[in-house]
Short mmCIF file of C-alpha atoms in Angstrom, two decimals:
data_model
loop_
_atom_site.label_atom_id
_atom_site.label_comp_id
_atom_site.label_asym_id
_atom_site.label_seq_id
_atom_site.Cartn_x
_atom_site.Cartn_y
_atom_site.Cartn_z
CA MET A 49 -0.47 -10.04 -22.52
CA VAL A 50 2.42 -7.81 -20.74
CA PHE A 51 2.55 -4.19 -21.63
CA PRO A 52 6.08 -2.61 -21.19
CA PHE A 53 6.02 0.69 -18.69
CA PHE A 54 6.09 3.63 -21.50
CA GLU A 55 3.00 1.87 -22.89
CA VAL A 56 1.24 2.66 -19.16
CA ARG A 57 2.61 5.80 -19.13
CA MET A 58 1.26 7.10 -22.42
CA LEU A 59 -2.51 5.11 -21.24
CA ILE A 60 -2.44 7.09 -18.36
CA ASN A 61 -2.55 10.28 -19.65
CA ASN A 62 -5.38 9.47 -22.30
CA ASN A 63 -7.58 7.38 -20.25
CA ASN A 64 -7.57 6.23 -16.49
CA ASN A 65 -9.55 3.16 -16.94
CA GLN A 66 -7.18 1.46 -19.23
CA PHE A 67 -4.32 2.29 -17.23
CA ILE A 68 -5.84 0.42 -14.38
CA MET A 69 -6.37 -2.41 -16.90
CA CYS A 70 -2.60 -2.23 -17.75
CA LYS A 71 -1.64 -2.54 -13.67
CA LYS A 72 -3.52 -5.53 -13.25
CA ASN A 73 -1.24 -7.13 -16.60
CA ILE A 74 2.09 -5.79 -15.80
CA LEU A 75 1.77 -7.47 -12.32
CA ASN A 76 -0.23 -11.02 -13.52
CA ASN A 77 3.13 -12.18 -15.71
CA ILE A 78 5.89 -9.88 -14.46
CA TYR A 79 8.28 -13.04 -13.79
CA GLU A 80 9.91 -13.67 -16.87
CA LYS A 81 10.75 -10.14 -16.91
CA LEU A 82 12.11 -10.24 -13.54
CA CYS A 83 14.60 -13.08 -14.30
CA SER A 84 15.58 -11.78 -17.81
CA TYR A 85 19.33 -11.21 -17.90
CA GLU A 86 18.94 -7.27 -18.99
CA ASN A 87 16.86 -6.92 -15.49
CA LEU A 88 19.32 -8.62 -14.17
CA GLU A 89 22.14 -6.54 -14.93
CA THR A 90 20.37 -3.47 -14.36
CA ALA A 91 19.78 -4.47 -10.72
CA PHE A 92 23.12 -5.43 -10.51
CA ASN A 93 24.35 -1.51 -11.61
CA ARG A 94 21.92 -0.17 -9.39
CA ALA A 95 23.26 -2.45 -6.54
CA ARG A 96 27.02 -1.23 -7.02
CA ARG A 97 26.37 1.76 -7.30
CA GLY A 98 28.49 3.90 -4.71
CA LYS A 99 30.11 0.55 -3.85
CA THR A 100 32.33 -0.06 -7.15
CA LEU A 101 35.76 -0.44 -4.92
CA LYS A 102 34.26 -3.23 -2.38
CA LYS A 103 36.23 -6.42 -2.79
CA TYR A 104 32.81 -8.57 -2.55
CA VAL A 105 31.49 -6.13 -5.79
CA ILE A 106 34.61 -6.59 -7.74
CA GLU A 107 34.51 -10.00 -7.06
CA PHE A 108 31.10 -10.40 -8.80
CA GLU A 109 31.66 -8.27 -11.37
CA GLU A 110 34.81 -10.14 -12.67
CA LYS A 111 32.44 -13.19 -13.77
CA LEU A 112 29.62 -11.01 -14.20
CA THR A 113 27.67 -13.18 -17.13
CA GLU A 114 28.58 -16.13 -15.12
CA ASN A 115 27.02 -15.15 -11.82
CA LEU A 116 23.76 -13.07 -13.23
CA MET A 117 23.22 -16.61 -15.02
CA GLN A 118 23.41 -18.29 -12.77
CA LEU A 119 21.32 -16.25 -10.62
CA ARG A 120 18.63 -16.27 -13.76
CA ASN A 121 18.53 -19.96 -13.56
CA GLU A 122 17.66 -20.37 -10.05
CA LEU A 123 14.65 -17.45 -10.06
CA LEU A 124 13.71 -19.38 -12.89
CA MET A 125 13.77 -23.20 -11.72
CA GLN A 126 12.62 -21.71 -8.31
CA THR A 127 15.32 -23.22 -6.20
CA TYR A 128 16.79 -19.41 -5.31
CA ASN A 129 17.61 -19.28 -1.82
CA PRO A 130 18.70 -16.03 -0.23
CA LYS A 131 21.96 -16.25 2.09
CA PRO A 132 21.58 -15.64 5.82
CA LEU A 133 22.04 -11.67 6.67
CA LYS A 134 24.88 -10.31 8.15
CA LYS A 135 23.95 -8.42 11.45
CA PHE A 136 25.40 -5.31 12.97
CA ILE A 137 24.94 -2.48 15.20
CA LEU A 138 25.29 1.35 13.58
CA ARG A 139 25.39 3.97 15.97
CA ASP A 140 24.67 7.35 13.15
CA PRO A 141 23.44 8.98 15.30
CA LYS A 142 20.87 6.65 17.23
CA THR A 143 21.41 2.93 17.93
CA ARG A 144 20.08 0.70 15.44
CA LYS A 145 20.31 -3.00 14.42
CA ILE A 146 20.99 -3.58 10.69
CA SER A 147 20.78 -6.71 9.02
CA LYS A 148 22.66 -6.87 5.69
CA SER A 149 22.17 -9.06 2.78
CA THR A 150 24.73 -10.57 0.69
CA PHE A 151 25.45 -8.76 -2.79
CA ARG A 152 24.12 -11.31 -4.90
CA ASP A 153 20.95 -11.08 -2.72
CA ARG A 154 20.69 -6.84 -3.18
CA VAL A 155 21.11 -7.94 -7.02
CA VAL A 156 17.90 -9.70 -6.73
CA HIS A 157 15.86 -6.94 -4.40
CA HIS A 158 16.75 -4.37 -7.09
CA ALA A 159 15.62 -6.78 -9.59
CA ILE A 160 12.22 -7.09 -7.83
CA CYS A 161 11.76 -3.10 -7.16
CA ASN A 162 13.00 -2.39 -10.72
CA LEU A 163 9.40 -3.87 -11.96
CA ILE A 164 7.26 -3.74 -9.14
CA GLU A 165 8.07 -0.13 -7.48
CA PRO A 166 6.81 2.17 -10.27
CA VAL A 167 2.92 0.60 -10.40
CA PHE A 168 2.84 0.53 -6.66
CA ASP A 169 4.38 4.26 -6.09
CA LYS A 170 1.29 5.83 -8.52
CA SER A 171 -0.84 4.78 -6.00
CA PHE A 172 1.11 6.79 -3.06
CA ILE A 173 -0.05 10.20 -1.71
CA TYR A 174 2.05 12.75 -2.77
CA ASP A 175 2.97 13.77 0.87
CA SER A 176 4.99 10.45 1.40
CA PHE A 177 9.13 11.52 1.70
CA ALA A 178 11.24 8.14 2.17
CA ASN A 179 12.53 6.39 -0.16
CA ARG A 180 11.15 7.67 -3.20
CA LEU A 181 12.23 9.68 -6.01
CA GLY A 182 12.30 13.32 -6.06
CA LYS A 183 11.21 12.51 -2.31
CA GLY A 184 13.38 12.71 0.65
CA THR A 185 14.00 14.37 3.98
CA LEU A 186 14.68 17.89 2.71
CA ASN A 187 11.57 18.24 0.78
CA ALA A 188 9.99 16.54 3.34
CA VAL A 189 11.09 19.68 5.87
CA LYS A 190 10.24 22.23 3.10
CA ARG A 191 6.47 20.39 2.67
CA PHE A 192 6.15 21.26 6.76
CA ASP A 193 7.22 24.82 6.17
CA GLU A 194 4.52 25.26 3.46
CA PHE A 195 2.18 23.34 5.42
CA LYS A 196 2.57 25.82 8.66
CA ARG A 197 2.48 28.78 7.07
CA LYS A 198 -1.34 27.79 5.65
CA VAL A 199 -2.49 25.95 8.70
CA SER A 200 -1.38 29.28 10.86
CA LYS A 201 -2.20 31.78 8.24
CA ASN A 202 1.46 33.10 8.06
CA ASN A 203 1.89 32.84 11.87
CA THR A 204 -1.02 34.74 13.20
CA ILE A 205 -3.34 31.93 14.73
CA ARG A 206 -1.74 29.05 17.07
CA CYS A 207 -1.66 25.84 15.47
CA TYR A 208 -0.91 22.44 16.82
CA VAL A 209 1.22 19.23 15.94
CA LEU A 210 0.34 15.84 16.24
CA LYS A 211 4.02 14.29 16.09
CA ALA A 212 3.50 10.61 16.01
CA ASP A 213 5.74 7.50 15.72
CA ILE A 214 4.75 4.04 15.31
CA LYS A 215 6.21 1.48 17.92
CA SER A 216 9.30 -0.99 16.69
CA TYR A 217 8.06 -0.77 13.33
CA PHE A 218 10.39 -2.74 11.15
CA ASP A 219 10.33 -5.31 14.08
CA THR A 220 6.29 -5.60 13.78
CA VAL A 221 5.40 -5.61 10.20
CA ASN A 222 3.09 -8.39 10.02
CA HIS A 223 3.76 -10.94 7.39
CA LYS A 224 0.58 -11.98 6.08
CA ILE A 225 -1.19 -8.50 6.24
CA LEU A 226 2.02 -7.00 4.34
CA LEU A 227 1.55 -10.32 1.71
CA ASP A 228 -2.50 -9.35 1.83
CA ILE A 229 -1.42 -6.07 0.61
CA LEU A 230 1.17 -6.77 -1.96
CA GLY A 231 -1.41 -9.71 -3.51
CA ARG A 232 -3.94 -7.14 -4.56
CA LYS A 233 -1.64 -5.94 -7.11
CA ILE A 234 0.73 -9.24 -7.86
CA LYS A 235 -1.43 -11.86 -9.32
CA ASP A 236 2.25 -13.50 -10.37
CA GLY A 237 2.38 -16.59 -7.70
CA ARG A 238 6.31 -16.88 -8.67
CA LEU A 239 6.98 -13.56 -7.82
CA MET A 240 5.19 -13.63 -4.45
CA TRP A 241 6.82 -16.88 -3.77
CA LEU A 242 9.95 -15.12 -4.33
CA ILE A 243 8.74 -12.10 -1.83
CA LYS A 244 7.89 -14.79 1.05
CA LYS A 245 11.33 -16.18 0.40
CA ILE A 246 12.95 -12.60 1.40
CA LEU A 247 10.66 -12.37 3.79
CA ALA A 248 11.14 -15.56 5.37
CA ASN A 249 15.02 -14.70 5.67
CA HIS A 250 14.49 -12.60 8.43
CA LYS A 251 14.38 -14.09 12.11
CA SER A 252 12.97 -12.42 14.59
CA GLU A 253 11.35 -13.09 18.07
CA ASN A 254 8.08 -12.31 17.09
CA GLU A 255 7.29 -15.64 14.26
CA ASN A 256 6.08 -14.17 10.91
CA LYS A 257 7.00 -10.72 11.90
CA GLY A 258 9.55 -7.91 10.89
CA MET A 259 11.88 -7.05 8.20
CA PRO A 260 15.34 -6.30 8.53
CA LEU A 261 16.59 -2.45 8.37
CA GLY A 262 18.78 -2.17 5.74
CA ASN A 263 17.38 -4.02 2.96
CA LEU A 264 16.29 -2.26 -0.41
CA THR A 265 12.83 -4.22 -0.59
CA SER A 266 12.34 -3.63 3.50
CA GLN A 267 12.19 0.10 2.45
CA PHE A 268 10.01 -0.13 0.00
CA PHE A 269 7.89 -2.83 1.73
CA ALA A 270 7.76 -0.43 4.57
CA ASN A 271 5.63 2.33 2.00
CA VAL A 272 3.55 -0.15 0.53
CA TYR A 273 2.86 -1.40 4.34
CA LEU A 274 1.87 2.10 5.60
CA ASP A 275 0.13 3.17 2.23
CA GLN A 276 -2.74 2.22 3.66
CA LEU A 277 -2.20 4.44 6.78
CA ASP A 278 -1.79 7.65 4.21
CA GLN A 279 -5.04 6.59 2.32
CA PHE A 280 -6.89 6.13 5.78
CA VAL A 281 -6.11 9.54 7.06
CA LYS A 282 -5.93 11.53 3.76
CA HIS A 283 -9.24 9.81 2.57
CA LYS A 284 -11.20 8.80 5.90
CA LEU A 285 -9.82 11.38 8.62
CA ARG A 286 -9.68 13.96 5.72
CA ALA A 287 -6.89 15.35 7.25
CA THR A 288 -4.98 18.14 4.97
CA TYR A 289 -1.93 18.72 6.84
CA TYR A 290 -0.40 15.48 6.62
CA ILE A 291 3.66 14.10 6.17
CA ARG A 292 4.92 10.99 6.54
CA TYR A 293 8.40 9.64 6.49
CA VAL A 294 8.92 6.01 7.10
CA ASP A 295 7.21 5.35 10.57
CA ASP A 296 7.49 9.33 11.49
CA PHE A 297 4.43 11.33 10.56
CA VAL A 298 2.96 14.70 11.45
CA ILE A 299 -0.54 16.37 11.11
CA MET A 300 -1.21 20.02 11.82
CA HIS A 301 -4.37 21.43 12.77
CA GLN A 302 -5.72 24.98 14.16
CA SER A 303 -7.75 22.47 17.05
CA ARG A 304 -6.44 20.42 19.60
CA LYS A 305 -9.27 19.04 20.42
CA MET A 306 -9.49 17.42 16.39
CA LEU A 307 -5.59 16.24 16.74
CA GLU A 308 -6.87 14.35 19.52
CA GLU A 309 -9.51 12.59 17.47
CA TYR A 310 -6.95 11.94 14.75
CA LYS A 311 -4.58 10.64 16.91
CA GLU A 312 -7.42 7.84 18.47
CA LYS A 313 -8.85 7.04 15.20
CA ILE A 314 -5.39 6.04 14.03
CA ASP A 315 -3.94 4.24 16.83
CA CYS A 316 -7.09 2.15 16.42
CA PHE A 317 -6.63 1.56 12.58
CA LEU A 318 -3.29 0.49 13.06
CA ARG A 319 -3.91 -1.94 15.83
CA GLU A 320 -7.20 -3.21 14.15
CA LYS A 321 -5.80 -2.88 10.51
CA LEU A 322 -2.00 -3.28 10.76
CA ASP A 323 -1.10 -4.88 14.06
CA LEU A 324 0.85 -1.57 14.87
CA GLU A 325 0.60 0.67 17.32
CA LEU A 326 1.29 4.30 18.38
CA HIS A 327 4.51 4.96 20.08
CA PRO A 328 3.28 6.14 23.56
CA ASP A 329 6.19 8.22 24.63
CA LYS A 330 6.76 9.93 21.06
CA SER A 331 3.12 10.54 19.90
CA GLN A 332 1.94 14.12 21.08
CA ILE A 333 0.37 17.20 20.38
CA LEU A 334 2.66 20.19 20.46
CA LYS A 335 2.26 23.65 20.06
CA LEU A 336 4.27 24.67 17.10
CA GLU A 337 5.29 27.84 18.21
CA LYS A 338 7.55 25.89 20.92
CA GLY A 339 9.35 23.68 17.87
CA ILE A 340 8.66 20.64 16.58
CA SER A 341 11.58 17.98 16.36
CA PHE A 342 11.06 16.21 12.71
CA LEU A 343 13.71 14.40 10.68
CA GLY A 344 17.03 16.00 12.57
CA PHE A 345 15.44 19.45 12.48
CA ARG A 346 14.04 21.14 15.56
CA VAL A 347 11.62 23.13 13.51
CA PHE A 348 10.40 26.91 14.36
CA TYR A 349 8.00 28.91 12.56
CA TYR A 350 10.94 31.64 11.73
CA HIS A 351 13.89 29.29 11.60
CA LYS A 352 15.63 25.71 12.36
CA LEU A 353 17.76 24.24 14.24
CA LEU A 354 19.89 21.09 13.31
CA VAL A 355 19.20 18.84 16.64
CA GLN A 356 22.19 18.17 19.30
CA LYS A 357 22.64 14.87 18.08
CA ASN A 358 22.87 15.25 14.24
CA MET A 359 25.39 18.47 15.03
CA ARG A 360 27.48 16.16 16.63
CA LYS A 361 27.47 13.74 13.73
CA PHE A 362 28.23 16.57 11.52
CA GLU A 363 31.06 17.88 13.72
CA GLY A 364 32.54 14.46 13.53
CA GLU A 365 32.66 13.99 10.17
CA MET A 366 34.06 17.33 9.26
CA GLU A 367 37.39 16.83 11.65
#
């Protein structure tokens, strides 16, 4: 039996045990709903946001019913194959290799996330801020401000910040580990088949590793993967003042020694459980009073500054 999402929201308010049961049922048999014309049309509308004047969107929309029905049939028959990714370099502000899917494939990515993201998102910690409704960089910086006041007792006690970054994160995500994590909630074999297709479409130097920067599914899977880290930090290490934005995260504490222990245990967890490692040069314990670079700002206790590279970008856009 498939429970619609509004029923799940009602049940979570009344009985947590019932909610868990409903989550399993939603993810047991959702492939038919994923392939429905209604879901694909919603996915199309989300994929075209901000791109309505693009030629490829206009061409797709001219034969919208025909294109969506063709896509639906391929998904249902499991003959769907994503097109090769188009790769290019983006310098905005740092140099990144972006892999862009065709518009048709982006519709499929939205169709998947439409259904599974609301279920996974409910288990994410509050202080995970990337690619989530109502979160984002500015809210993450506001949370940083809130934490810095609490941990320093309104700047009356020196505090330290573990500022960390995961080395080559998107290039090193292990597909098997990711699929195992997804499979704990997704019991629909056809949906898992589709996700494997999308992951395999990204070709990298390391076989069965990596996700393309630029895909909606990559952004979502990035949160699913590192939710394991979030749960470890919050429930095993019991770190109170922790914020994560994709693969950048900070932990604040009054004790440098405690943060050194956290760093060692986190690096061990990443290596053993997620096949990742902390970036050796970008993972440091710093004094808050010296200012912390975080999500495009240099944050001090009483003020914050735009980092220079973002200032140059802003000035360039104003010209």
